[in-house]
Tab-separated table of C-alpha atoms and ligand atoms in Angstrom:
chain	number	residue	atom	x	y	z
A	1	MET	CA	10.859	-17.904	11.037
A	2	ILE	CA	13.195	-15.005	11.824
A	3	ILE	CA	16.812	-15.614	11.001
A	4	ASN	CA	19.678	-13.762	12.637
A	5	ASN	CA	22.474	-15.151	10.491
A	6	PHE	CA	23.086	-15.139	6.793
A	7	TYR	CA	22.927	-18.514	5.068
A	8	PRO	CA	26.399	-19.893	4.316
A	9	TRP	CA	25.792	-19.772	0.546
A	10	HIS	CA	25.165	-16.004	0.772
A	11	GLU	CA	28.314	-15.193	2.690
A	12	SER	CA	30.570	-13.901	-0.104
A	13	LEU	CA	27.751	-11.921	-1.699
A	14	ARG	CA	26.941	-10.316	1.650
A	15	GLN	CA	30.544	-9.243	2.103
A	16	SER	CA	30.772	-7.716	-1.342
A	17	ILE	CA	27.584	-5.689	-0.777
A	18	ILE	CA	28.435	-4.559	2.755
A	19	ILE	CA	31.786	-3.233	1.495
A	20	GLN	CA	29.892	-0.919	-0.859
A	21	LYS	CA	27.669	0.345	1.964
A	22	ASN	CA	28.270	3.998	1.187
A	23	ARG	CA	27.941	3.747	-2.572
A	24	LEU	CA	25.145	1.266	-3.075
A	25	PRO	CA	23.162	1.529	-6.313
A	26	HIS	CA	19.705	3.028	-5.762
A	27	ALA	CA	17.991	-0.185	-6.803
A	28	LEU	CA	19.002	-3.828	-6.521
A	29	LEU	CA	17.192	-6.679	-8.194
A	30	LEU	CA	17.886	-9.874	-6.272
A	31	HIS	CA	16.687	-12.659	-8.493
A	32	GLY	CA	17.014	-16.415	-8.372
A	33	ARG	CA	15.469	-19.748	-7.545
A	34	ILE	CA	12.574	-19.897	-5.097
A	35	GLY	CA	13.400	-21.521	-1.763
A	36	THR	CA	17.016	-20.393	-1.617
A	37	GLY	CA	16.568	-17.611	0.942
A	38	LYS	CA	16.569	-14.457	-1.202
A	39	PHE	CA	14.049	-12.675	1.004
A	40	ASP	CA	15.863	-13.595	4.223
A	41	PHE	CA	19.042	-12.283	2.626
A	42	ALA	CA	17.466	-8.954	1.649
A	43	ASN	CA	15.777	-8.593	5.023
A	44	LEU	CA	18.904	-9.287	7.064
A	45	LEU	CA	20.998	-7.147	4.721
A	46	SER	CA	18.573	-4.259	5.306
A	47	LYS	CA	18.754	-4.755	9.052
A	48	SER	CA	22.558	-4.826	8.900
A	49	LEU	CA	22.717	-1.674	6.773
A	50	LEU	CA	20.358	0.174	9.117
A	51	CYS	CA	21.982	-1.005	12.365
A	52	ASP	CA	23.583	1.674	14.573
A	53	GLN	CA	26.474	-0.466	15.768
A	54	PRO	CA	27.125	-3.137	13.174
A	55	VAL	CA	29.689	-5.767	14.092
A	56	GLN	CA	31.881	-6.432	11.049
A	57	GLY	CA	29.034	-5.249	8.898
A	58	LEU	CA	26.436	-7.445	10.582
A	59	ALA	CA	23.397	-6.246	12.499
A	60	CYS	CA	24.054	-6.233	16.242
A	61	HIS	CA	20.458	-7.284	17.049
A	62	THR	CA	20.582	-5.222	20.244
A	63	CYS	CA	20.616	-1.514	19.336
A	64	ALA	CA	17.410	0.533	19.177
A	65	LYS	CA	17.399	0.426	15.368
A	66	CYS	CA	17.682	-3.354	15.343
A	67	LEU	CA	14.829	-3.652	17.832
A	68	TRP	CA	12.629	-1.297	15.780
A	69	PHE	CA	13.446	-3.391	12.754
A	70	GLU	CA	12.445	-6.613	14.507
A	71	GLU	CA	9.220	-5.089	15.729
A	72	GLY	CA	8.424	-3.989	12.195
A	73	HIS	CA	8.399	-0.238	12.725
A	74	HIS	CA	11.815	1.031	11.738
A	75	PRO	CA	10.991	4.449	10.211
A	76	ASP	CA	13.605	4.055	7.474
A	77	PHE	CA	12.558	0.580	6.381
A	78	LYS	CA	9.534	-0.117	4.209
A	79	LEU	CA	8.507	-3.657	3.365
A	80	ILE	CA	6.107	-3.979	0.451
A	81	THR	CA	4.454	-7.395	0.048
A	82	PRO	CA	1.178	-8.428	-1.606
A	83	GLU	CA	-2.045	-7.342	0.028
A	84	GLU	CA	-4.675	-9.728	1.221
A	85	LEU	CA	-7.322	-9.724	-1.501
A	86	VAL	CA	-10.149	-11.079	0.589
A	87	GLN	CA	-10.064	-10.354	4.269
A	88	ASN	CA	-13.491	-10.775	5.764
A	89	GLU	CA	-14.045	-14.430	5.265
A	90	GLU	CA	-14.870	-16.876	7.995
A	91	SER	CA	-11.751	-18.216	9.619
A	92	SER	CA	-11.995	-21.708	8.137
A	93	LYS	CA	-11.636	-20.218	4.695
A	94	LYS	CA	-8.981	-17.708	5.603
A	95	LYS	CA	-6.341	-19.338	3.473
A	96	THR	CA	-8.515	-19.743	0.412
A	97	ASN	CA	-7.245	-16.561	-1.130
A	98	LYS	CA	-3.581	-16.094	-0.560
A	99	LYS	CA	-1.960	-12.739	-1.044
A	100	THR	CA	-1.099	-12.334	-4.678
A	101	GLN	CA	-0.639	-8.743	-5.813
A	102	ILE	CA	1.062	-5.534	-4.810
A	103	SER	CA	-1.488	-2.819	-5.466
A	104	VAL	CA	-0.946	0.618	-6.944
A	105	ASP	CA	-2.261	2.107	-3.677
A	106	GLN	CA	0.538	0.431	-1.768
A	107	ILE	CA	3.093	2.054	-4.085
A	108	ARG	CA	1.378	5.445	-3.904
A	109	GLN	CA	1.406	5.293	-0.118
A	110	LEU	CA	5.062	4.337	-0.241
A	111	ILE	CA	5.929	7.306	-2.462
A	112	GLN	CA	4.006	9.617	-0.171
A	113	ALA	CA	5.813	8.291	2.884
A	114	LEU	CA	9.191	8.655	1.159
A	115	ASN	CA	8.410	12.239	0.177
A	116	LEU	CA	7.294	13.069	3.711
A	117	THR	CA	10.463	11.844	5.333
A	118	ASN	CA	12.786	13.250	2.691
A	119	HIS	CA	14.047	16.302	4.600
A	120	GLY	CA	17.562	16.194	3.261
A	121	THR	CA	18.206	13.515	5.826
A	122	HIS	CA	21.483	11.689	5.530
A	123	SER	CA	20.362	8.439	7.030
A	124	LEU	CA	19.831	5.517	4.707
A	125	ARG	CA	16.317	4.379	3.835
A	126	ILE	CA	15.526	0.948	2.426
A	127	VAL	CA	12.464	-0.227	0.540
A	128	LEU	CA	12.167	-4.013	0.240
A	129	ILE	CA	9.718	-5.282	-2.355
A	130	HIS	CA	8.894	-8.985	-2.207
A	131	PRO	CA	8.183	-10.669	-4.516
A	132	ALA	CA	8.620	-8.089	-7.249
A	133	GLU	CA	6.640	-10.149	-9.764
A	134	ALA	CA	3.586	-9.474	-7.586
A	135	LEU	CA	3.575	-5.915	-8.932
A	136	ASN	CA	0.728	-5.553	-11.414
A	137	LEU	CA	0.925	-3.232	-14.394
A	138	ALA	CA	-0.402	-0.212	-12.491
A	139	SER	CA	1.782	-0.654	-9.418
A	140	ALA	CA	4.832	-1.433	-11.557
A	141	ASN	CA	4.334	1.785	-13.498
A	142	ALA	CA	3.939	3.777	-10.295
A	143	LEU	CA	7.149	2.254	-8.992
A	144	LEU	CA	8.916	2.951	-12.251
A	145	LYS	CA	8.333	6.695	-11.809
A	146	ILE	CA	10.115	6.730	-8.501
A	147	LEU	CA	12.920	4.503	-9.795
A	148	GLU	CA	13.469	6.982	-12.600
A	149	GLU	CA	13.913	9.810	-10.116
A	150	PRO	CA	15.077	8.055	-6.981
A	151	PRO	CA	14.948	10.017	-3.721
A	152	ASN	CA	18.190	10.658	-1.857
A	153	ASN	CA	19.754	8.032	0.364
A	154	THR	CA	17.175	5.445	-0.584
A	155	VAL	CA	17.918	1.914	-1.708
A	156	PHE	CA	15.218	-0.198	-3.320
A	157	MET	CA	15.665	-3.958	-3.024
A	158	LEU	CA	13.484	-5.997	-5.312
A	159	VAL	CA	13.362	-9.712	-4.592
A	160	CYS	CA	12.208	-11.723	-7.574
A	161	HIS	CA	11.730	-15.452	-8.249
A	162	GLN	CA	10.751	-15.105	-11.891
A	163	VAL	CA	12.568	-12.181	-13.410
A	164	GLN	CA	10.887	-12.726	-16.798
A	165	ARG	CA	7.581	-11.738	-15.183
A	166	LEU	CA	8.924	-8.337	-14.205
A	167	LEU	CA	8.353	-5.294	-16.385
A	168	PRO	CA	11.609	-4.945	-18.402
A	169	THR	CA	11.677	-1.207	-17.755
A	170	ILE	CA	11.755	-1.926	-14.003
A	171	ALA	CA	14.503	-4.507	-14.357
A	172	SER	CA	16.601	-2.138	-16.438
A	173	ARG	CA	16.474	0.473	-13.643
A	174	CYS	CA	18.014	-1.947	-11.156
A	175	GLN	CA	21.394	-3.508	-10.693
A	176	ALA	CA	20.640	-7.178	-11.134
A	177	ILE	CA	22.205	-9.666	-8.755
A	178	ALA	CA	21.848	-13.366	-9.563
A	179	MET	CA	21.336	-14.954	-6.162
A	180	PRO	CA	23.344	-18.120	-5.637
A	181	VAL	CA	21.839	-21.571	-5.328
A	182	PRO	CA	23.800	-23.479	-2.683
A	183	GLU	CA	26.178	-26.212	-3.750
A	184	LYS	CA	24.705	-29.597	-2.928
A	185	ASP	CA	26.988	-30.373	0.018
A	186	VAL	CA	26.597	-26.869	1.454
A	187	ALA	CA	22.817	-27.282	1.331
A	188	LEU	CA	23.022	-30.794	2.823
A	189	ASN	CA	25.220	-29.644	5.678
A	190	TRP	CA	22.896	-26.805	6.429
A	191	LEU	CA	19.839	-29.078	6.381
A	192	LYS	CA	21.579	-31.498	8.740
A	193	MET	CA	22.207	-28.613	11.120
A	194	GLN	CA	18.454	-27.921	11.031
A	195	HIS	CA	17.883	-31.573	12.012
A	196	VAL	CA	16.103	-32.424	8.794
A	197	SER	CA	15.806	-36.182	8.439
A	198	GLU	CA	16.737	-37.736	5.096
A	199	PRO	CA	18.188	-34.459	3.786
A	200	GLU	CA	19.440	-36.055	0.537
A	201	VAL	CA	16.009	-37.299	-0.471
A	202	MET	CA	14.351	-34.046	0.515
A	203	LEU	CA	16.879	-31.856	-1.313
A	204	GLU	CA	16.430	-33.928	-4.461
A	205	TYR	CA	12.656	-33.615	-4.106
A	206	PHE	CA	12.848	-29.832	-3.935
A	207	GLY	CA	15.367	-29.430	-6.735
A	208	GLY	CA	18.164	-28.141	-4.515
A	209	ALA	CA	16.132	-25.447	-2.722
A	210	PRO	CA	16.928	-25.957	0.981
A	211	LEU	CA	14.354	-23.516	2.364
A	212	ASN	CA	11.548	-25.314	0.609
A	213	VAL	CA	12.815	-28.489	2.239
A	214	LEU	CA	12.745	-26.819	5.632
A	215	ASP	CA	9.241	-25.451	5.077
A	216	VAL	CA	7.903	-28.844	4.240
A	217	HIS	CA	9.932	-30.589	6.894
A	218	GLU	CA	8.243	-28.388	9.464
A	219	SER	CA	4.904	-29.603	8.238
A	220	MET	CA	6.030	-33.173	7.702
A	221	ARG	CA	3.141	-34.740	9.553
A	222	LEU	CA	0.887	-32.822	7.228
A	223	SER	CA	2.569	-34.093	4.081
A	224	GLN	CA	2.463	-37.686	5.350
A	225	ASP	CA	-1.293	-37.318	5.738
A	226	LEU	CA	-1.382	-35.923	2.249
A	227	PHE	CA	0.528	-38.822	0.690
A	228	LYS	CA	-1.681	-41.241	2.588
A	229	GLN	CA	-4.670	-39.601	0.912
A	230	LEU	CA	-3.082	-39.591	-2.556
A	231	GLY	CA	-2.310	-43.277	-2.063
A	232	LEU	CA	-6.044	-43.935	-1.775
A	233	GLY	CA	-6.518	-43.149	-5.477
A	234	ALA	CA	-10.224	-43.175	-6.347
A	235	GLN	CA	-11.079	-43.388	-2.630
A	236	LEU	CA	-9.279	-40.128	-1.818
A	237	ASP	CA	-11.316	-37.785	0.356
A	238	ILE	CA	-11.270	-34.426	-1.406
A	239	PHE	CA	-12.441	-32.455	1.611
A	240	SER	CA	-9.742	-33.631	3.949
A	241	CYS	CA	-7.136	-33.308	1.199
A	242	VAL	CA	-7.797	-29.713	0.069
A	243	PRO	CA	-6.834	-28.034	3.381
A	244	LEU	CA	-3.597	-30.046	3.459
A	245	LEU	CA	-2.706	-28.785	-0.014
A	246	ILE	CA	-3.741	-25.186	0.671
A	247	GLU	CA	-1.476	-25.226	3.708
A	248	CYS	CA	1.471	-25.831	1.342
A	249	GLY	CA	0.647	-22.814	-0.832
A	250	MET	CA	-0.814	-23.158	-4.302
A	251	GLU	CA	2.463	-23.347	-6.222
A	252	GLN	CA	3.867	-25.990	-3.934
A	253	ALA	CA	0.574	-27.896	-3.940
A	254	VAL	CA	0.611	-28.216	-7.714
A	255	LEU	CA	4.258	-29.250	-7.595
A	256	ILE	CA	3.474	-31.968	-5.054
A	257	LEU	CA	0.710	-33.323	-7.311
A	258	GLN	CA	3.022	-33.190	-10.324
A	259	LYS	CA	5.756	-35.137	-8.590
A	260	TRP	CA	3.296	-37.698	-7.300
A	261	THR	CA	1.896	-38.108	-10.819
A	262	TYR	CA	5.384	-38.458	-12.226
A	263	ASP	CA	6.086	-41.323	-9.830
A	264	LEU	CA	2.715	-42.854	-10.643
A	265	TRP	CA	3.789	-42.749	-14.259
A	266	LEU	CA	7.087	-44.497	-13.473
A	267	SER	CA	5.213	-47.119	-11.444
A	268	LEU	CA	3.082	-47.877	-14.495
A	269	TYR	CA	6.219	-49.099	-16.227
A	270	SER	CA	7.579	-50.758	-13.087
A	271	ILE	CA	10.373	-48.187	-12.843
A	272	GLN	CA	11.692	-47.204	-9.400
A	273	GLN	CA	9.930	-44.083	-8.071
A	274	HIS	CA	11.972	-40.920	-8.291
A	275	TYR	CA	10.578	-38.954	-5.343
A	276	HIS	CA	8.352	-41.209	-3.263
A	277	TYR	CA	10.258	-44.419	-2.839
A	278	ARG	CA	8.727	-44.795	0.613
A	279	HIS	CA	5.301	-44.912	-0.976
A	280	GLY	CA	6.467	-47.315	-3.662
A	281	ARG	CA	4.038	-50.040	-2.740
A	282	ALA	CA	1.032	-47.712	-2.712
A	283	LEU	CA	2.055	-46.255	-6.069
A	284	GLN	CA	2.502	-49.680	-7.656
A	285	GLY	CA	-0.913	-50.684	-6.374
A	286	LEU	CA	-2.460	-47.542	-7.808
A	287	ALA	CA	-0.702	-47.965	-11.143
A	288	LYS	CA	-2.673	-51.176	-11.776
A	289	SER	CA	-5.943	-49.276	-12.118
A	290	VAL	CA	-4.699	-46.211	-14.005
A	291	ASN	CA	-6.494	-45.089	-17.142
A	292	LEU	CA	-3.683	-43.752	-19.319
A	293	ALA	CA	-5.677	-41.178	-21.264
A	294	LEU	CA	-7.112	-39.748	-18.051
A	295	LEU	CA	-3.692	-39.652	-16.437
A	296	MET	CA	-2.403	-37.618	-19.371
A	297	ASP	CA	-5.392	-35.299	-19.041
A	298	PHE	CA	-4.638	-34.862	-15.374
A	299	GLN	CA	-1.025	-33.994	-16.154
A	300	ARG	CA	-2.155	-31.354	-18.611
A	301	GLN	CA	-4.468	-29.861	-15.997
A	302	LEU	CA	-1.589	-29.661	-13.552
A	303	ILE	CA	0.535	-27.778	-16.075
A	304	GLU	CA	-2.308	-25.306	-16.603
A	305	ALA	CA	-2.814	-24.977	-12.860
A	306	LYS	CA	0.864	-24.196	-12.412
A	307	GLN	CA	0.579	-21.276	-14.804
A	308	THR	CA	-2.323	-19.803	-12.874
A	309	ALA	CA	-1.019	-20.727	-9.438
A	310	ASN	CA	-0.836	-17.139	-8.260
A	311	HIS	CA	-4.003	-16.046	-9.947
A	312	PRO	CA	-6.563	-14.828	-7.412
A	313	LEU	CA	-9.084	-17.520	-8.343
A	314	SER	CA	-10.554	-19.539	-5.565
A	315	GLN	CA	-7.708	-21.911	-4.857
A	316	GLU	CA	-10.040	-24.171	-2.965
A	317	LEU	CA	-12.260	-24.667	-5.999
A	318	GLN	CA	-9.276	-25.175	-8.255
A	319	LEU	CA	-7.829	-27.842	-5.969
A	320	GLU	CA	-11.191	-29.562	-5.582
A	321	SER	CA	-11.482	-29.859	-9.335
A	322	LEU	CA	-7.898	-31.117	-9.665
A	323	LEU	CA	-8.444	-33.768	-7.023
A	324	LEU	CA	-11.683	-34.830	-8.673
A	325	SER	CA	-9.751	-35.391	-11.911
A	326	TYR	CA	-7.128	-37.295	-9.964
A	327	LYS	CA	-9.753	-39.630	-8.510
A	328	LYS	CA	-11.141	-40.292	-11.975
A	329	VAL	CA	-7.738	-41.440	-13.246
A	330	PHE	CA	-8.320	-44.751	-11.461
A	331	VAL	CA	-10.770	-47.163	-13.010
A	332	ARG	CA	-12.641	-49.408	-10.643
A	333	SER	CA	-11.769	-53.012	-11.147
A	334	HIS	CA	-14.662	-55.322	-12.011
B	401	ZN	ZN1	21.915	-2.940	15.685
C-alpha cells in the first residue's frame, strides 16, 4: 500500500521535522511500536524532503522528483531493506523464507554509491534503513563507519521496532525519535475511515497498532479460515493451516497462536474470551478436551518461537511442528 498522506498521529512530529529541513541531524533513529506506521512516515518524509515543489512542506506527488521517488529510482534516495535469503525456490514455497537480514554487501554497495555521487553536490540525499534491527553484526559495523564520518548533505533514517536489538554504538550516533502510538480514539477514527469493521475489537486485539489491524483486515477471509481450522483442535489440518499462517508473517503468526491459546486458557475456567468472543462456542468446546500439561508445553513453545521469529530457519517446518503440538493438546474423548 502506498500512502500519500501522513497519518494523523504523526502530524505534529512531521511539522517539527520539516521545519528543521535545512539543519537536520545526519542520522535519525525512528523507533517505536510495530504497526504504527513508522516506515510510512519515514518514506513519505523522505519524499517530502526530496520534492522539488513541496506544498507546505509536503511532497507534491507531481514533480519529476516525486515521480522518480514513486517509481523507486530517485538518485538521491536509497532504501535498504533485508535481502531475500533464498530466491530460487519453487513458487509454492516462495514465502517459506522471508527476508530477514541486511547484509554487509548491501551496506558496502551503499557506501560505494554514496562516494560516487558525492561531488560536492548541494542536493540532499536520504538513506532509509528498515528495519534497522535487521542489520547483522558485520553490516552494522560497516554502517557505523559511515555514520562516524557522514558524507555531506546526507541524512540517514533508521526505522526500528526493537531498539534494544540495535548495536548501541549505532544508536548513539543517531538522534533518537520515539515515534508516537496513536491515542485510542484517533486510531479508531482512522480505522473507521478505512472501513474496518469492528474497529474496537480489532484495535484491542492488536494492542493499539492500527496498521496491523489494517493488514489483517485486508486478509480477513484468510484469518476466518485460520480460526475455523484452530477451532478444529485435534482435527486441524496442518497443511492447509501453515500457508494461512505464513501469509501473516512469522511474528504475527506466533502472536495469533498465542492469543488463541490465551483464550483457550480462559475458556478452560469458563471466563469470557478476551480476543475471540465470536469463536467463544468453539473455544469452550475445545476446552473440554484440553490436557493442561500439554497446553502449558505449547505455550512455552510459542514463547520460544517468538524469540526466533525472524531467524532464517524454515518457517514452514517451525509452524508445522507448532501446529502438531497444538493438535496434541487435545485428548480424544473415550
Ligand atoms: Zn514533488
